[in-house]
Amino acid sequence: MNNMFQLSTFPLQLAKQNRLTKFGFCDDDWSASSEHSSATLPSPNNSGSFRLWSNDFRPVDVLVNDENDVLGAIDWEFAYVGPSQFILDPPWWLLLDVPEMWDDGIEDWASTYERRLET
């Protein structure tokens, strides 16, 4: 019990030393070193450009007007910056149904997917 009381006064001691802010410790070692350190992992050569990307981007997340002009996108929960090469992968939602659930079998799913992929 005595140790718990001693530890509970720790923030009070830091406040008296002007080392406590409302967000945490203003003079801790990690914050001080991170402000002056350079990037330790440079990007590889020929990595190309990076774009905003979302793994959860579906047609329902696109806002359009009456003329089908794209006005914006919503649902940015899983958005991040990724390499431009990601656009080369076909979207998973192209048919909105997985092959296992396709009524006419996987061969029909594959041929329909290939036709949609060309458009």
PDB file of C-alpha atoms in Angstrom:
ATOM      1  CA  MET A   1       0.000   0.000   0.000  1.00  0.00           C
ATOM      2  CA  ASN A   2       2.870   2.345   0.789  1.00  0.00           C
ATOM      3  CA  ASN A   3       4.363   1.749  -2.701  1.00  0.00           C
ATOM      4  CA  MET A   4       1.058   2.610  -4.344  1.00  0.00           C
ATOM      5  CA  PHE A   5       0.952   5.929  -2.497  1.00  0.00           C
ATOM      6  CA  GLN A   6       4.526   6.722  -3.489  1.00  0.00           C
ATOM      7  CA  LEU A   7       3.810   5.971  -7.163  1.00  0.00           C
ATOM      8  CA  SER A   8       0.622   8.035  -7.128  1.00  0.00           C
ATOM      9  CA  THR A   9       2.627  11.179  -6.346  1.00  0.00           C
ATOM     10  CA  PHE A  10       4.876  10.671  -9.387  1.00  0.00           C
ATOM     11  CA  PRO A  11       2.880  13.041 -11.686  1.00  0.00           C
ATOM     12  CA  LEU A  12       2.859  15.663  -8.928  1.00  0.00           C
ATOM     13  CA  GLN A  13       6.656  15.566  -8.745  1.00  0.00           C
ATOM     14  CA  LEU A  14       6.914  15.982 -12.525  1.00  0.00           C
ATOM     15  CA  ALA A  15       4.458  18.887 -12.477  1.00  0.00           C
ATOM     16  CA  LYS A  16       6.561  20.678  -9.866  1.00  0.00           C
ATOM     17  CA  GLN A  17       9.571  20.293 -12.198  1.00  0.00           C
ATOM     18  CA  ASN A  18       7.546  21.647 -15.177  1.00  0.00           C
ATOM     19  CA  ARG A  19       8.048  18.339 -16.997  1.00  0.00           C
ATOM     20  CA  LEU A  20       4.394  17.347 -17.307  1.00  0.00           C
ATOM     21  CA  THR A  21       2.033  18.519 -20.008  1.00  0.00           C
ATOM     22  CA  LYS A  22      -1.566  17.549 -20.579  1.00  0.00           C
ATOM     23  CA  PHE A  23      -0.419  15.172 -23.341  1.00  0.00           C
ATOM     24  CA  GLY A  24       2.386  13.468 -21.442  1.00  0.00           C
ATOM     25  CA  PHE A  25       6.005  14.090 -20.671  1.00  0.00           C
ATOM     26  CA  CYS A  26       7.394  17.016 -22.626  1.00  0.00           C
ATOM     27  CA  ASP A  27      11.060  16.162 -22.068  1.00  0.00           C
ATOM     28  CA  ASP A  28      11.081  12.393 -22.363  1.00  0.00           C
ATOM     29  CA  ASP A  29      13.920  10.747 -24.245  1.00  0.00           C
ATOM     30  CA  TRP A  30      11.806   9.301 -27.051  1.00  0.00           C
ATOM     31  CA  SER A  31      10.202  12.605 -28.051  1.00  0.00           C
ATOM     32  CA  ALA A  32      13.510  14.431 -27.969  1.00  0.00           C
ATOM     33  CA  SER A  33      15.290  11.831 -30.097  1.00  0.00           C
ATOM     34  CA  SER A  34      12.452  11.508 -32.615  1.00  0.00           C
ATOM     35  CA  GLU A  35      12.510  15.227 -33.377  1.00  0.00           C
ATOM     36  CA  HIS A  36      16.137  15.111 -34.518  1.00  0.00           C
ATOM     37  CA  SER A  37      16.399  11.696 -36.156  1.00  0.00           C
ATOM     38  CA  SER A  38      16.307  11.149 -39.896  1.00  0.00           C
ATOM     39  CA  ALA A  39      14.405   8.446 -41.722  1.00  0.00           C
ATOM     40  CA  THR A  40      16.027   5.067 -41.149  1.00  0.00           C
ATOM     41  CA  LEU A  41      14.265   3.282 -44.014  1.00  0.00           C
ATOM     42  CA  PRO A  42      14.651   5.189 -47.274  1.00  0.00           C
ATOM     43  CA  SER A  43      12.383   4.235 -50.146  1.00  0.00           C
ATOM     44  CA  PRO A  44      13.912   1.811 -52.664  1.00  0.00           C
ATOM     45  CA  ASN A  45      15.170   3.068 -56.010  1.00  0.00           C
ATOM     46  CA  ASN A  46      12.602   3.116 -58.823  1.00  0.00           C
ATOM     47  CA  SER A  47       9.758   2.755 -56.339  1.00  0.00           C
ATOM     48  CA  GLY A  48       7.606   5.161 -58.355  1.00  0.00           C
ATOM     49  CA  SER A  49       4.939   7.409 -56.997  1.00  0.00           C
ATOM     50  CA  PHE A  50       2.522   6.820 -54.160  1.00  0.00           C
ATOM     51  CA  ARG A  51      -1.214   7.549 -54.157  1.00  0.00           C
ATOM     52  CA  LEU A  52      -4.079   7.527 -51.707  1.00  0.00           C
ATOM     53  CA  TRP A  53      -5.488   3.988 -51.630  1.00  0.00           C
ATOM     54  CA  SER A  54      -8.292   2.134 -49.853  1.00  0.00           C
ATOM     55  CA  ASN A  55      -8.716  -1.631 -49.569  1.00  0.00           C
ATOM     56  CA  ASP A  56     -12.396  -1.166 -48.747  1.00  0.00           C
ATOM     57  CA  PHE A  57     -13.288   0.987 -51.762  1.00  0.00           C
ATOM     58  CA  ARG A  58     -16.557  -0.204 -53.330  1.00  0.00           C
ATOM     59  CA  PRO A  59     -19.112   1.296 -55.728  1.00  0.00           C
ATOM     60  CA  VAL A  60     -21.380   2.160 -52.805  1.00  0.00           C
ATOM     61  CA  ASP A  61     -18.646   4.492 -51.482  1.00  0.00           C
ATOM     62  CA  VAL A  62     -18.750   6.762 -54.561  1.00  0.00           C
ATOM     63  CA  LEU A  63     -21.027   9.814 -54.598  1.00  0.00           C
ATOM     64  CA  VAL A  64     -22.413  10.726 -58.038  1.00  0.00           C
ATOM     65  CA  ASN A  65     -24.910  13.300 -59.310  1.00  0.00           C
ATOM     66  CA  ASP A  66     -27.802  12.799 -61.753  1.00  0.00           C
ATOM     67  CA  GLU A  67     -25.412  12.987 -64.732  1.00  0.00           C
ATOM     68  CA  ASN A  68     -23.204  10.245 -63.194  1.00  0.00           C
ATOM     69  CA  ASP A  69     -20.357  12.673 -62.530  1.00  0.00           C
ATOM     70  CA  VAL A  70     -18.246  11.590 -59.568  1.00  0.00           C
ATOM     71  CA  LEU A  71     -18.599  14.140 -56.768  1.00  0.00           C
ATOM     72  CA  GLY A  72     -16.613  12.430 -54.046  1.00  0.00           C
ATOM     73  CA  ALA A  73     -15.875   9.308 -52.088  1.00  0.00           C
ATOM     74  CA  ILE A  74     -16.832   8.266 -48.573  1.00  0.00           C
ATOM     75  CA  ASP A  75     -15.753   5.572 -46.104  1.00  0.00           C
ATOM     76  CA  TRP A  76     -12.053   6.346 -45.682  1.00  0.00           C
ATOM     77  CA  GLU A  77     -11.654   3.939 -42.752  1.00  0.00           C
ATOM     78  CA  PHE A  78      -8.968   1.757 -44.350  1.00  0.00           C
ATOM     79  CA  ALA A  79      -7.339   4.447 -46.514  1.00  0.00           C
ATOM     80  CA  TYR A  80      -3.556   4.747 -46.676  1.00  0.00           C
ATOM     81  CA  VAL A  81      -0.822   5.844 -49.067  1.00  0.00           C
ATOM     82  CA  GLY A  82       0.355   3.016 -51.289  1.00  0.00           C
ATOM     83  CA  PRO A  83       2.427   2.529 -54.442  1.00  0.00           C
ATOM     84  CA  SER A  84       0.819   3.417 -57.769  1.00  0.00           C
ATOM     85  CA  GLN A  85       1.331  -0.187 -58.927  1.00  0.00           C
ATOM     86  CA  PHE A  86      -1.704  -1.153 -56.819  1.00  0.00           C
ATOM     87  CA  ILE A  87      -3.964   0.089 -59.628  1.00  0.00           C
ATOM     88  CA  LEU A  88      -2.772  -2.836 -61.753  1.00  0.00           C
ATOM     89  CA  ASP A  89      -4.639  -5.311 -59.534  1.00  0.00           C
ATOM     90  CA  PRO A  90      -8.258  -5.869 -60.551  1.00  0.00           C
ATOM     91  CA  PRO A  91     -10.796  -4.790 -57.939  1.00  0.00           C
ATOM     92  CA  TRP A  92     -12.236  -7.552 -55.781  1.00  0.00           C
ATOM     93  CA  TRP A  93     -15.737  -6.102 -56.106  1.00  0.00           C
ATOM     94  CA  LEU A  94     -15.907  -6.388 -59.906  1.00  0.00           C
ATOM     95  CA  LEU A  95     -18.666  -9.001 -59.655  1.00  0.00           C
ATOM     96  CA  LEU A  96     -19.699  -8.374 -56.023  1.00  0.00           C
ATOM     97  CA  ASP A  97     -19.844 -12.128 -55.497  1.00  0.00           C
ATOM     98  CA  VAL A  98     -17.138 -14.659 -54.676  1.00  0.00           C
ATOM     99  CA  PRO A  99     -16.619 -17.700 -56.946  1.00  0.00           C
ATOM    100  CA  GLU A 100     -17.818 -20.094 -54.235  1.00  0.00           C
ATOM    101  CA  MET A 101     -21.242 -18.411 -54.172  1.00  0.00           C
ATOM    102  CA  TRP A 102     -21.682 -18.108 -57.946  1.00  0.00           C
ATOM    103  CA  ASP A 103     -24.779 -20.078 -58.985  1.00  0.00           C
ATOM    104  CA  ASP A 104     -23.488 -21.275 -62.373  1.00  0.00           C
ATOM    105  CA  GLY A 105     -20.095 -22.536 -61.184  1.00  0.00           C
ATOM    106  CA  ILE A 106     -16.551 -21.234 -61.105  1.00  0.00           C
ATOM    107  CA  GLU A 107     -16.016 -21.486 -64.887  1.00  0.00           C
ATOM    108  CA  ASP A 108     -18.960 -19.154 -65.520  1.00  0.00           C
ATOM    109  CA  TRP A 109     -17.710 -16.816 -62.788  1.00  0.00           C
ATOM    110  CA  ALA A 110     -14.233 -16.701 -64.389  1.00  0.00           C
ATOM    111  CA  SER A 111     -15.564 -15.954 -67.890  1.00  0.00           C
ATOM    112  CA  THR A 112     -17.889 -13.224 -66.566  1.00  0.00           C
ATOM    113  CA  TYR A 113     -15.068 -11.734 -64.497  1.00  0.00           C
ATOM    114  CA  GLU A 114     -12.736 -11.649 -67.515  1.00  0.00           C
ATOM    115  CA  ARG A 115     -15.382  -9.868 -69.618  1.00  0.00           C
ATOM    116  CA  ARG A 116     -15.913  -7.263 -66.887  1.00  0.00           C
ATOM    117  CA  LEU A 117     -12.164  -6.858 -66.427  1.00  0.00           C
ATOM    118  CA  GLU A 118     -11.749  -5.855 -70.077  1.00  0.00           C
ATOM    119  CA  THR A 119     -14.218  -2.993 -69.678  1.00  0.00           C
TER     120      THR A 119
END
